[in-house]
Coordinates of C-alpha atoms in Angstrom, one line a residue:
X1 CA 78.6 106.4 105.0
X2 CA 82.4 106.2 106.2
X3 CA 81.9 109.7 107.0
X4 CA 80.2 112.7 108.8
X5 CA 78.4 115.6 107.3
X6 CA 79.5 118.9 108.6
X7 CA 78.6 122.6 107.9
X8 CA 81.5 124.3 109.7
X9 CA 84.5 121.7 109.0
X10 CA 85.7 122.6 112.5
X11 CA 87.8 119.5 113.3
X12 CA 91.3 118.5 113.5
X13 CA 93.1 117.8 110.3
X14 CA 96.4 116.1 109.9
X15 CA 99.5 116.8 107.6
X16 CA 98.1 115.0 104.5
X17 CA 94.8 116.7 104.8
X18 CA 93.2 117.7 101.7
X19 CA 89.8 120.3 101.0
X20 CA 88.5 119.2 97.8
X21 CA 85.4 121.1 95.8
X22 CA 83.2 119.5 93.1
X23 CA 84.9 119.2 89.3
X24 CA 82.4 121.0 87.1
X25 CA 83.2 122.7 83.5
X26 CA 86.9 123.2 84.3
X27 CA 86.1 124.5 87.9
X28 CA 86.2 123.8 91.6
X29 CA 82.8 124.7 92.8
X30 CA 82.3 124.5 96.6
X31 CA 79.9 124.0 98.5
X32 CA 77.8 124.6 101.8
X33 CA 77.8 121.3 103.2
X34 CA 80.9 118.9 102.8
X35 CA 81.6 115.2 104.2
X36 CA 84.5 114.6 106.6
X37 CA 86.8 111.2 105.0
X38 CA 88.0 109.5 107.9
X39 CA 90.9 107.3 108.2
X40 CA 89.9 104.1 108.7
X41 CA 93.0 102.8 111.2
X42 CA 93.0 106.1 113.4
X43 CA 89.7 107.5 112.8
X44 CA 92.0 110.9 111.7
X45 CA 89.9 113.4 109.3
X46 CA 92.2 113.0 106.3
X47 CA 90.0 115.4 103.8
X48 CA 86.7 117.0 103.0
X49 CA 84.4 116.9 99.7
X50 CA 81.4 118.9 98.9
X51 CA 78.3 117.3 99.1
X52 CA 76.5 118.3 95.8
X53 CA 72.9 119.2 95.1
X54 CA 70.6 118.5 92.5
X55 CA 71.0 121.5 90.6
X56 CA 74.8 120.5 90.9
X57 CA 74.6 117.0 89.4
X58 CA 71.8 119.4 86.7
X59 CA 74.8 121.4 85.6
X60 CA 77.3 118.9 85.1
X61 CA 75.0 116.8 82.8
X62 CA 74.3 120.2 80.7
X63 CA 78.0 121.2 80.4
X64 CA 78.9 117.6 79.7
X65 CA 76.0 117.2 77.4
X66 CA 76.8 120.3 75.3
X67 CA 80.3 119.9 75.0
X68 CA 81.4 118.1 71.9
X69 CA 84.8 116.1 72.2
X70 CA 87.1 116.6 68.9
X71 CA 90.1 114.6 70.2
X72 CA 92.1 113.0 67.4
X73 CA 93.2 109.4 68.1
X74 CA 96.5 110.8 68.5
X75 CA 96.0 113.4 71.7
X76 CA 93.8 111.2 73.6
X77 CA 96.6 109.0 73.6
X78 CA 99.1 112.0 74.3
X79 CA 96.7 112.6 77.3
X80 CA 96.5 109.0 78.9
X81 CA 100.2 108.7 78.1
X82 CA 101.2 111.9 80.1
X83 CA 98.7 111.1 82.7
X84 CA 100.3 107.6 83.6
X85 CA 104.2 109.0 83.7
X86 CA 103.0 111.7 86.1
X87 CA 101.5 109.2 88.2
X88 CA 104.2 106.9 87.9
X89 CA 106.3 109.9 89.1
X90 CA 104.1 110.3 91.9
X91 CA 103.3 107.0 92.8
X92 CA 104.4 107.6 96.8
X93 CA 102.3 110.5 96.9
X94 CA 99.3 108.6 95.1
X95 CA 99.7 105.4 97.3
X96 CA 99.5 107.4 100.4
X97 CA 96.3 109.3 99.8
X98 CA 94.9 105.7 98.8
X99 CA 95.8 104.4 102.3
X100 CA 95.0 107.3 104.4
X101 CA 91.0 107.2 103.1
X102 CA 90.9 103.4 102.8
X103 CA 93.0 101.8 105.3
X104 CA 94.8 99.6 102.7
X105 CA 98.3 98.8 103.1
X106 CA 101.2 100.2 101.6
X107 CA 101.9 97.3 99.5
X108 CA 98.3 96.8 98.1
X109 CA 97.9 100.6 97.6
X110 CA 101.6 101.0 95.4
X111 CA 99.9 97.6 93.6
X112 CA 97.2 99.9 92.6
X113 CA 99.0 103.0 91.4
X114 CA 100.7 100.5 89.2
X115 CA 97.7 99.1 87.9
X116 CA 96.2 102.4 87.5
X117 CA 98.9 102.9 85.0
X118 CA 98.8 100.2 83.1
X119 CA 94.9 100.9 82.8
X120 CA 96.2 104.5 81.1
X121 CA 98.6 102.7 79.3
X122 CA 96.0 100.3 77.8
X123 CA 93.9 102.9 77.1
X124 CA 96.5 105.0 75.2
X125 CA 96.9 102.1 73.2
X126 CA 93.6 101.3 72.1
X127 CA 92.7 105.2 71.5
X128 CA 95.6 104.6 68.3
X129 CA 93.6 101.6 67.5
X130 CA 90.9 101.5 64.6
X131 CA 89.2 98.1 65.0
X132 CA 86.5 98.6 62.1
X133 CA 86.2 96.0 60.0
X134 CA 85.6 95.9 55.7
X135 CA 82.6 93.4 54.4
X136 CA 82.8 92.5 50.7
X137 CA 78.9 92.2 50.0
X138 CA 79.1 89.6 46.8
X139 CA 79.5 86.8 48.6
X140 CA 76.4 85.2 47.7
X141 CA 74.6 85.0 43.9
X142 CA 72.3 87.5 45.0
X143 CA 75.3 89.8 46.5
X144 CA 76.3 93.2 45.3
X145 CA 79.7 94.3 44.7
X146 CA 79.7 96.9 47.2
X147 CA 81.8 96.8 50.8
X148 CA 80.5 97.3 54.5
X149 CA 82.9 99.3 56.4
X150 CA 81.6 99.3 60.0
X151 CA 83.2 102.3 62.4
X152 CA 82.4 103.2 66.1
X153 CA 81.2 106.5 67.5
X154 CA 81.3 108.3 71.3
X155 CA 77.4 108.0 72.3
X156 CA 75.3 111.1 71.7
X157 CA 74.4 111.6 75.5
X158 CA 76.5 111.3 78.3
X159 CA 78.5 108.5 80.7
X160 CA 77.3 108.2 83.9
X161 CA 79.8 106.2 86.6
X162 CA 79.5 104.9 89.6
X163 CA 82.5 103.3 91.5
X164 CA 83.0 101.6 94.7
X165 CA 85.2 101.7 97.8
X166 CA 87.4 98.8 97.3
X167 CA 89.9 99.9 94.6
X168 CA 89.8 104.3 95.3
X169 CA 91.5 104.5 91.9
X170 CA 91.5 101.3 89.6
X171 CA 87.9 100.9 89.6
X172 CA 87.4 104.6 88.6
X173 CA 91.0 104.5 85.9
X174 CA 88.6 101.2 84.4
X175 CA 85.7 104.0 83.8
X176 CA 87.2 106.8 83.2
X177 CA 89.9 106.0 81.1
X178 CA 87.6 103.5 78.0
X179 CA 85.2 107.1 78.2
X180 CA 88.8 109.3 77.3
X181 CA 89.5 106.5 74.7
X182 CA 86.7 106.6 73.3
X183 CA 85.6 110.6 72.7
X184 CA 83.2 110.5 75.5
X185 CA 81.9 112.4 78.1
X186 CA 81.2 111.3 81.8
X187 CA 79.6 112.4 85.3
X188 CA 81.4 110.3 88.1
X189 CA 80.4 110.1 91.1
X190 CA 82.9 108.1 93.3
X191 CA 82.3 106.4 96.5
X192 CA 81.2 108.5 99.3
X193 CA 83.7 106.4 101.7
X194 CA 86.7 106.9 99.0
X195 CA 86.3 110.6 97.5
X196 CA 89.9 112.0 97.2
X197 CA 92.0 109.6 95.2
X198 CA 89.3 110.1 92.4
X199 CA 89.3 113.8 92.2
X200 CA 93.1 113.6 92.5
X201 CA 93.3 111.1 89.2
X202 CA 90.3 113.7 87.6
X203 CA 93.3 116.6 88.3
X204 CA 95.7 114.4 87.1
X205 CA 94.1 114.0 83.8
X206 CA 93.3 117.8 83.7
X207 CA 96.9 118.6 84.0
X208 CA 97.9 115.9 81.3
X209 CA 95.4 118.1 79.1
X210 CA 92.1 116.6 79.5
X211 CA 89.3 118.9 78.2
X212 CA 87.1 119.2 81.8
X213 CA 83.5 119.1 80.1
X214 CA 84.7 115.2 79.0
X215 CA 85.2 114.3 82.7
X216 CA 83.2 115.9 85.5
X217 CA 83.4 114.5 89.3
X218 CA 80.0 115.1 91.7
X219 CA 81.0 113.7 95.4
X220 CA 78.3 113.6 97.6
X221 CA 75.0 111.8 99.9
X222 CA 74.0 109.1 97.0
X223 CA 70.3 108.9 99.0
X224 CA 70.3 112.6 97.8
X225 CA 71.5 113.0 94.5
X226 CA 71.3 108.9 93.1
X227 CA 68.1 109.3 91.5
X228 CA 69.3 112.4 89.4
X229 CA 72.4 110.6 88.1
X230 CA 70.5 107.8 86.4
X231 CA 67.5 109.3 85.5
X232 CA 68.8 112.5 83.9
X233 CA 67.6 112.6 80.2
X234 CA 71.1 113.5 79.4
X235 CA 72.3 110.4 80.3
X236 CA 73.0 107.3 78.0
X237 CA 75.3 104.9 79.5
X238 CA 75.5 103.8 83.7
X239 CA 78.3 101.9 84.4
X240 CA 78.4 100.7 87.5
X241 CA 80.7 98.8 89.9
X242 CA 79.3 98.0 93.5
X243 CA 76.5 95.6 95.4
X244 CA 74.1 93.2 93.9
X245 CA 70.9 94.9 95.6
X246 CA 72.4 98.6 94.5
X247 CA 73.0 97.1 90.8
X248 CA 69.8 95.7 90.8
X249 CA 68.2 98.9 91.9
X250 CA 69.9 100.7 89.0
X251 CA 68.5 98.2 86.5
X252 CA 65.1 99.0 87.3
X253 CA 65.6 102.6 87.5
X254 CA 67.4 102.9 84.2
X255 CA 64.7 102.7 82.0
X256 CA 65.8 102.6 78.3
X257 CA 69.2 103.3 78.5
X258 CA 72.4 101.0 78.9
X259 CA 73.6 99.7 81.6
X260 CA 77.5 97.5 82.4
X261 CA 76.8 96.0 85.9
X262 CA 79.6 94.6 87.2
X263 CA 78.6 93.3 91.0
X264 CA 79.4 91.0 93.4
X265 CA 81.6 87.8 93.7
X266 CA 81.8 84.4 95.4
X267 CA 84.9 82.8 94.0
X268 CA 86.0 79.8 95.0
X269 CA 89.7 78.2 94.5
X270 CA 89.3 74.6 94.2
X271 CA 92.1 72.0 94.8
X272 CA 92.1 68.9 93.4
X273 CA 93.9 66.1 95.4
X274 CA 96.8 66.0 92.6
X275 CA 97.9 69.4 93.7
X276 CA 101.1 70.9 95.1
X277 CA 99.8 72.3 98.3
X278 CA 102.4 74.6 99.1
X279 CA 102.0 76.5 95.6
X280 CA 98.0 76.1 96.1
X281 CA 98.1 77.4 99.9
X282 CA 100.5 80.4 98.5
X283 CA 97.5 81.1 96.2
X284 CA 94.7 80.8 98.9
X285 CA 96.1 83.2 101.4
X286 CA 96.9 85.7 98.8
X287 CA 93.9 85.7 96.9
X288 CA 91.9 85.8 100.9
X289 CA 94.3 88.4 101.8
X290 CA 95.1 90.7 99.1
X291 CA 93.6 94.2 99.5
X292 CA 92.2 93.3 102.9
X293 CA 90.0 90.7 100.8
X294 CA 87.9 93.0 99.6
X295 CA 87.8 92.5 95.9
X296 CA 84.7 91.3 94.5
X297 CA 87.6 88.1 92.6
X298 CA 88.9 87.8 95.9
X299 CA 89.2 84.4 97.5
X300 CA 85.7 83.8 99.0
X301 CA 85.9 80.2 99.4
X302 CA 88.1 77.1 99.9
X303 CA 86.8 74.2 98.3
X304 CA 89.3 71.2 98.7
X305 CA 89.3 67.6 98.3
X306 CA 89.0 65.2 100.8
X307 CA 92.2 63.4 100.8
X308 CA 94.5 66.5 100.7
X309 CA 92.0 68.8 103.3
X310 CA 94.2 68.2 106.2
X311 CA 97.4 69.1 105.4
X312 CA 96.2 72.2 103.0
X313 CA 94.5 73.5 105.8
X314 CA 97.8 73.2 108.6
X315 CA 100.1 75.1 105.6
X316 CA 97.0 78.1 105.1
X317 CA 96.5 78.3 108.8
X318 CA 100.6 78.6 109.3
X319 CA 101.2 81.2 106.2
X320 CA 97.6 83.1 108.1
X321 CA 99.3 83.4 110.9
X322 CA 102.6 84.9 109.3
X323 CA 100.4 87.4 107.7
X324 CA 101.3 90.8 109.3
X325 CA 98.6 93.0 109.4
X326 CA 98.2 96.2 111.5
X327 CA 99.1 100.2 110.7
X328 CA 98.5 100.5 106.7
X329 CA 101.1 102.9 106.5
X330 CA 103.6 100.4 107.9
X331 CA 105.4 99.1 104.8
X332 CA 106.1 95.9 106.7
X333 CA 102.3 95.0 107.1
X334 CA 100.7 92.9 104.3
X335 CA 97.4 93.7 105.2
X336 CA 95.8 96.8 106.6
X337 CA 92.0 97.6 107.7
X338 CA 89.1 97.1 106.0
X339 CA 86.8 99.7 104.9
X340 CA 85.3 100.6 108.4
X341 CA 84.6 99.2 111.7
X342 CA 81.0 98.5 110.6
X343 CA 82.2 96.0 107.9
X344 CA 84.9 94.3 110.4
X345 CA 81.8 93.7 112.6
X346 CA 79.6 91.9 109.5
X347 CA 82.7 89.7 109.3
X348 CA 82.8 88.6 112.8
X349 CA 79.1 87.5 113.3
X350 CA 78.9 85.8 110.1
X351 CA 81.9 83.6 111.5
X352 CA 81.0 83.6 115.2
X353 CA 77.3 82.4 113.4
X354 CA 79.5 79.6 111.2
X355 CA 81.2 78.3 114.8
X356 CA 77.3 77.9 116.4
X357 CA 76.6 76.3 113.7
X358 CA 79.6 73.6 113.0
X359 CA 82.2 75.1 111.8
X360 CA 86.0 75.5 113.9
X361 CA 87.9 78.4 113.4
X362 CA 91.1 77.5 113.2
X363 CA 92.8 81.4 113.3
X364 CA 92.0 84.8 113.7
X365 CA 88.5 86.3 114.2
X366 CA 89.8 89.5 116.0
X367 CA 88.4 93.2 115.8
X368 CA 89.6 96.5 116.9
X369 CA 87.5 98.8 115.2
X370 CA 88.1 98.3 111.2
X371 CA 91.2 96.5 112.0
X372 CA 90.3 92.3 111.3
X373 CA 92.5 89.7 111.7
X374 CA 93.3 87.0 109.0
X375 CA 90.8 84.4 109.6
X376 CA 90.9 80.7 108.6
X377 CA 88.0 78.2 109.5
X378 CA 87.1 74.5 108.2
X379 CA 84.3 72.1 108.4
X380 CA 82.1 75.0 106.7
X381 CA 79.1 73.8 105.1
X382 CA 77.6 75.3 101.8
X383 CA 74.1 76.6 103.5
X384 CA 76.5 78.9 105.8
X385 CA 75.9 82.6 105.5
X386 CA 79.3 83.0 105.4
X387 CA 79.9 81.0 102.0
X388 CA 76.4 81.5 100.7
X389 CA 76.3 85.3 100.8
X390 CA 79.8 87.1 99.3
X391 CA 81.9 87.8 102.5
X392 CA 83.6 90.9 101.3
X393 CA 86.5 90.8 104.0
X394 CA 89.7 88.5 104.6
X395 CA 88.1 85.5 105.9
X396 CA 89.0 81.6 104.5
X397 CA 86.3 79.0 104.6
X398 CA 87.7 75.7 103.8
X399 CA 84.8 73.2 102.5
X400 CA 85.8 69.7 101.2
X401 CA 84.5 67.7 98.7
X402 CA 84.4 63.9 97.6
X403 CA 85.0 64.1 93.7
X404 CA 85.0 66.9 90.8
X405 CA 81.6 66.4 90.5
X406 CA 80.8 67.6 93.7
X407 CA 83.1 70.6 93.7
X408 CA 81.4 71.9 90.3
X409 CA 78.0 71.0 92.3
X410 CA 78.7 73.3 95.3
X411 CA 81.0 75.8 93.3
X412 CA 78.1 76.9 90.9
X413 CA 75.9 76.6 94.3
X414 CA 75.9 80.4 95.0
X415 CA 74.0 82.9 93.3
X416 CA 77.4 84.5 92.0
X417 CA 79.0 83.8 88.8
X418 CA 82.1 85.7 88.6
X419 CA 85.2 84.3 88.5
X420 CA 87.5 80.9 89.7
X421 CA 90.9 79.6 90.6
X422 CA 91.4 76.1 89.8
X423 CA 94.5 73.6 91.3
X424 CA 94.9 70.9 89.5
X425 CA 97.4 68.9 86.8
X426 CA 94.9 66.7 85.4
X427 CA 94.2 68.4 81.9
X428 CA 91.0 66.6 82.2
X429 CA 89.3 67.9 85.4
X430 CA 90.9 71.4 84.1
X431 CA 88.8 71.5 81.1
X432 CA 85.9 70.4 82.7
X433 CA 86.0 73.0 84.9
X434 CA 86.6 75.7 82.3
X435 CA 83.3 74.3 80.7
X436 CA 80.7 73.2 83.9
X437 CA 81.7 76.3 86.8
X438 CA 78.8 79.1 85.8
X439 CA 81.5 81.7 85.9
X440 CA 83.1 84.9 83.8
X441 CA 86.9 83.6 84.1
X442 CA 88.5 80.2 85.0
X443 CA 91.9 80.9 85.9
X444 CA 94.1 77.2 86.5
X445 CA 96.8 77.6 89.0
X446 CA 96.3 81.3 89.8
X447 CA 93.9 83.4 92.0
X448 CA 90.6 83.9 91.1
X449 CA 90.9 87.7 90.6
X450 CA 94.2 86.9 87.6
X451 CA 94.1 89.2 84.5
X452 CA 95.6 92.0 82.7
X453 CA 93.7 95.6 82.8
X454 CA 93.4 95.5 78.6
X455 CA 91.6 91.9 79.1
X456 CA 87.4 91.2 79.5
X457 CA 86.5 91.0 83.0
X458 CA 82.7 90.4 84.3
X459 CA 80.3 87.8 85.4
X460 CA 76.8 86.4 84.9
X461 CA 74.1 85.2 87.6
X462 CA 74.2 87.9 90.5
X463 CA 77.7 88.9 89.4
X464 CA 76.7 91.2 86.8
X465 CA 75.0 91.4 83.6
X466 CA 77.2 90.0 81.2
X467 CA 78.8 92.9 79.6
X468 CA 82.4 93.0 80.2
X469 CA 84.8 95.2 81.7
X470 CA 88.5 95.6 81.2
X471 CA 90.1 98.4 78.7
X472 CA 89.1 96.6 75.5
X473 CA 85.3 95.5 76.5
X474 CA 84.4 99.3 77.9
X475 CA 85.5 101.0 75.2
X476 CA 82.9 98.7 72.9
X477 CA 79.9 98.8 74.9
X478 CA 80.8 103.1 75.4
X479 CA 80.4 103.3 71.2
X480 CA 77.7 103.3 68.8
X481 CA 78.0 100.9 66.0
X482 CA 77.9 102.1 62.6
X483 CA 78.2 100.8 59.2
X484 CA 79.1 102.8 56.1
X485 CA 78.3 100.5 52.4
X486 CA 79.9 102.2 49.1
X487 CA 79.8 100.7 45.7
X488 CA 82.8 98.7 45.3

């Protein structure tokens, strides 16, 4: 964990420090033990969360369980809509605490608030919106005149949600706020390395007039209290956003209840020797670099052709090396820290192993703690760890390939499926793409990780189960169908 258990909290806290309790029924329950969040840059304790107990996670599910939500369309929307002006209004505020416990930049974590609005937004809108459709039944000769009216219903038990480190606050808004849409009620439990910018949007939503049993936060040791929040016969729905091996765990542990897995990611962006380089290296370094390249859409691999490898490679290795990283808090930096040092270090034997085995790095490759440098190597093979396994930092492999046939070969080569950017001005090779690469999205002349927070988002293979994510998807796969037939 990004993090150290203490009893006493005797340590030294800085000016944006922050003491946060569990969320349960309306109240902030503490507790005996807490875990210290730790800047990533500085290693400065920015906050403290309780670490909950069984009979902690127990409660929630029964208050959440026995509550029954009676929102009309209309105030659910009231509440996401209040909920996004007040953090529009306190966007500074919001980015900050995002970049103190996660070591993303400025810039990335402002993207965020903004997205996180858009995601309320989105969810405000759909709240309004009755999709149910109306079945006439004689359409055939042995059909009735009677209509189907189908409808969809909150579940009868309760949401549980599980969100990773990358995003503090979009992946948990892309939970949450489909659950709030929808009538339902839902136990998070947020990443151990990333506590305080979920409890602060939980507040947020409480202040906007969010009924507490609907949305109940549980921070805390996942070895200790996992087990309980997908096992608990309260629980319907996980939703999960994380690692392959952690969603696989999950899937076996479910049992018979329903599960949206959205995992892992190996994308490549592919340019085909027709393409504008500058406008494709643009897109490479800012899909690598973006959110310190941890983003399950981000950039994992290069794959260019032959004939344009050279000179794609000199413009991503120049606009690498004008990449400023450094202080997060810097607005002036692109690119802060990763997640912690022990993640910088993954990154730099899995490309010190690529160098031993062939590849040249070109750029970049230095560590100070969880601060990693830009990093840009070529002549990387396919069989590489560091293209074969999802290399969640910002590092650029650059692979080339003879023909389209080969970069659809080595492209769906991985056991990842999520998503794909594509370079290219032949209509032809684009459509082929969009129908061979074993991907969830094909996005031509953007980044991988392109689309709107209302849109479907998942993958297939080791990149999740299918379902999809995004406002519009979550709120279906958090309903029961039901159908309604009347004479007619």
């Amino acid at each position: 964990m990004n993090a150290r258990i203490s009893v006493t909290g005797k340590t030294l806290d800085g000016a944006m420090f922050r003491a946060q309790a569990l969320r349960i029924d309306g109240e902030k329950v503490r507790t005996e033990r807490h875990l210290d969040v730790l800047n990533p840059y500085n290693g400065e304790r920015v906050g403290t969360v309780g670490l909950a107990t069984l009979e902690h996670v127990r409660r929630a599910y029964e208050v959440a369980h026995a509550y029954v939500p009676t929102l009309t369309r209309y105030e659910r929307a009231a509440i996401l809509n209040r909920a996004a002006a007040l953090l529009r209004e306190r966007a500074e505020e919001a980015s900050d605490l995002i970049t103190a416990e996660s070591g993303l930049s400025k810039k990335d974590s402002l993207y965020e608030i903004g997205r996180v609005a858009d995601v309320l937004g989105f969810g405000a809108s759909e709240a309004l919106r009755d999709d149910g459709q109306v079945f006439s039944c004689d359409l055939t000769p042995h059909g009735k005149r009677r209509k189907v009216i189908t409808m969809r219903e909150p579940l009868i038990g309760v949401i549980t949600a599980i969100t990773p480190f990358n995003h503090p606050m979009n992946q948990v808004a892309h939970k949450v706020v489909p659950s709030i849409a929808s009538n339902n009620r839902m136990v998070l439990k947020p990443s151990e390395k990333v506590p305080l910018s979920a409890i602060y949007l939980a507040d947020l939503l409480y202040e906007a007039g969010l009924p507490p049993p609907m949305l109940q936060v549980l921070t805390g040791d996942p070895r200790e209290i996992a087990d309980e929040l997908l096992t608990n016969p309260h629980v319907d729905l996980i939703t999960f956003t994380g690692g392959v091996s952690i969603g696989k765990y999950i899937a076996h542990k479910a049992g018979y209840r329903r599960i949206v897995l959205e995992l892992g990611g190996n994308d490549p962006l592919i340019v085909m020797d027709d393409a504008d380089l500058d406008k494709a290296s643009d897109l490479a370094v800012q899909g690598s670099y973006k959110n310190s390249g941890q983003r399950c859409t981000a950039v994992k691999r290069m794959l260019v052709h032959e004939k344009v490898a050279h000179e794609f490679t000199e413009r991503v290795v120049a606009k690498t090396r004008a990449w400023r990283y450094g202080d997060p808090m810097d607005k002036g930096n692109e690119m802060g820290t990763v997640i912690d040092a022990a993640a910088a270090q993954l990154f730099e034997a899995r490309v010190e192993e690529a160098v031993a085995q062939g590849a040249r790095l070109l750029v970049g490759n230095q560590r100070d703690g969880a601060l990693y440098s830009p990093t840009v190597l070529d002549r990387v093979r396919p069989e590489m760890t560091l293209v074969r396994e999802e290399t969640f930092g910002p590092v650029s492999p650059i692979i080339t390939f003879k023909n389209i046939d080969e970069a659809i070969a080595i492209s769906n080569g991985t056991a990842f499926g999520l998503s794909s950017g594509i370079c290219t001005n032949r209509m032809d090779d684009a459509t082929r793409f969009a129908k061979e690469l074993k991907v969830g999205t094909v996005n031509l002349w953007e980044v991988p990780g392109y689309r709107i927070e209302l849109t479907p988002f998942g993958g297939i293979k080791d990149s999740g189960l299918g379902y999809k994510e995004g406002v519009q998807e979550a709120i279906k796969s958090f309903c029961n169908g039901k159908t309604f037939t009347l004479p007619w």
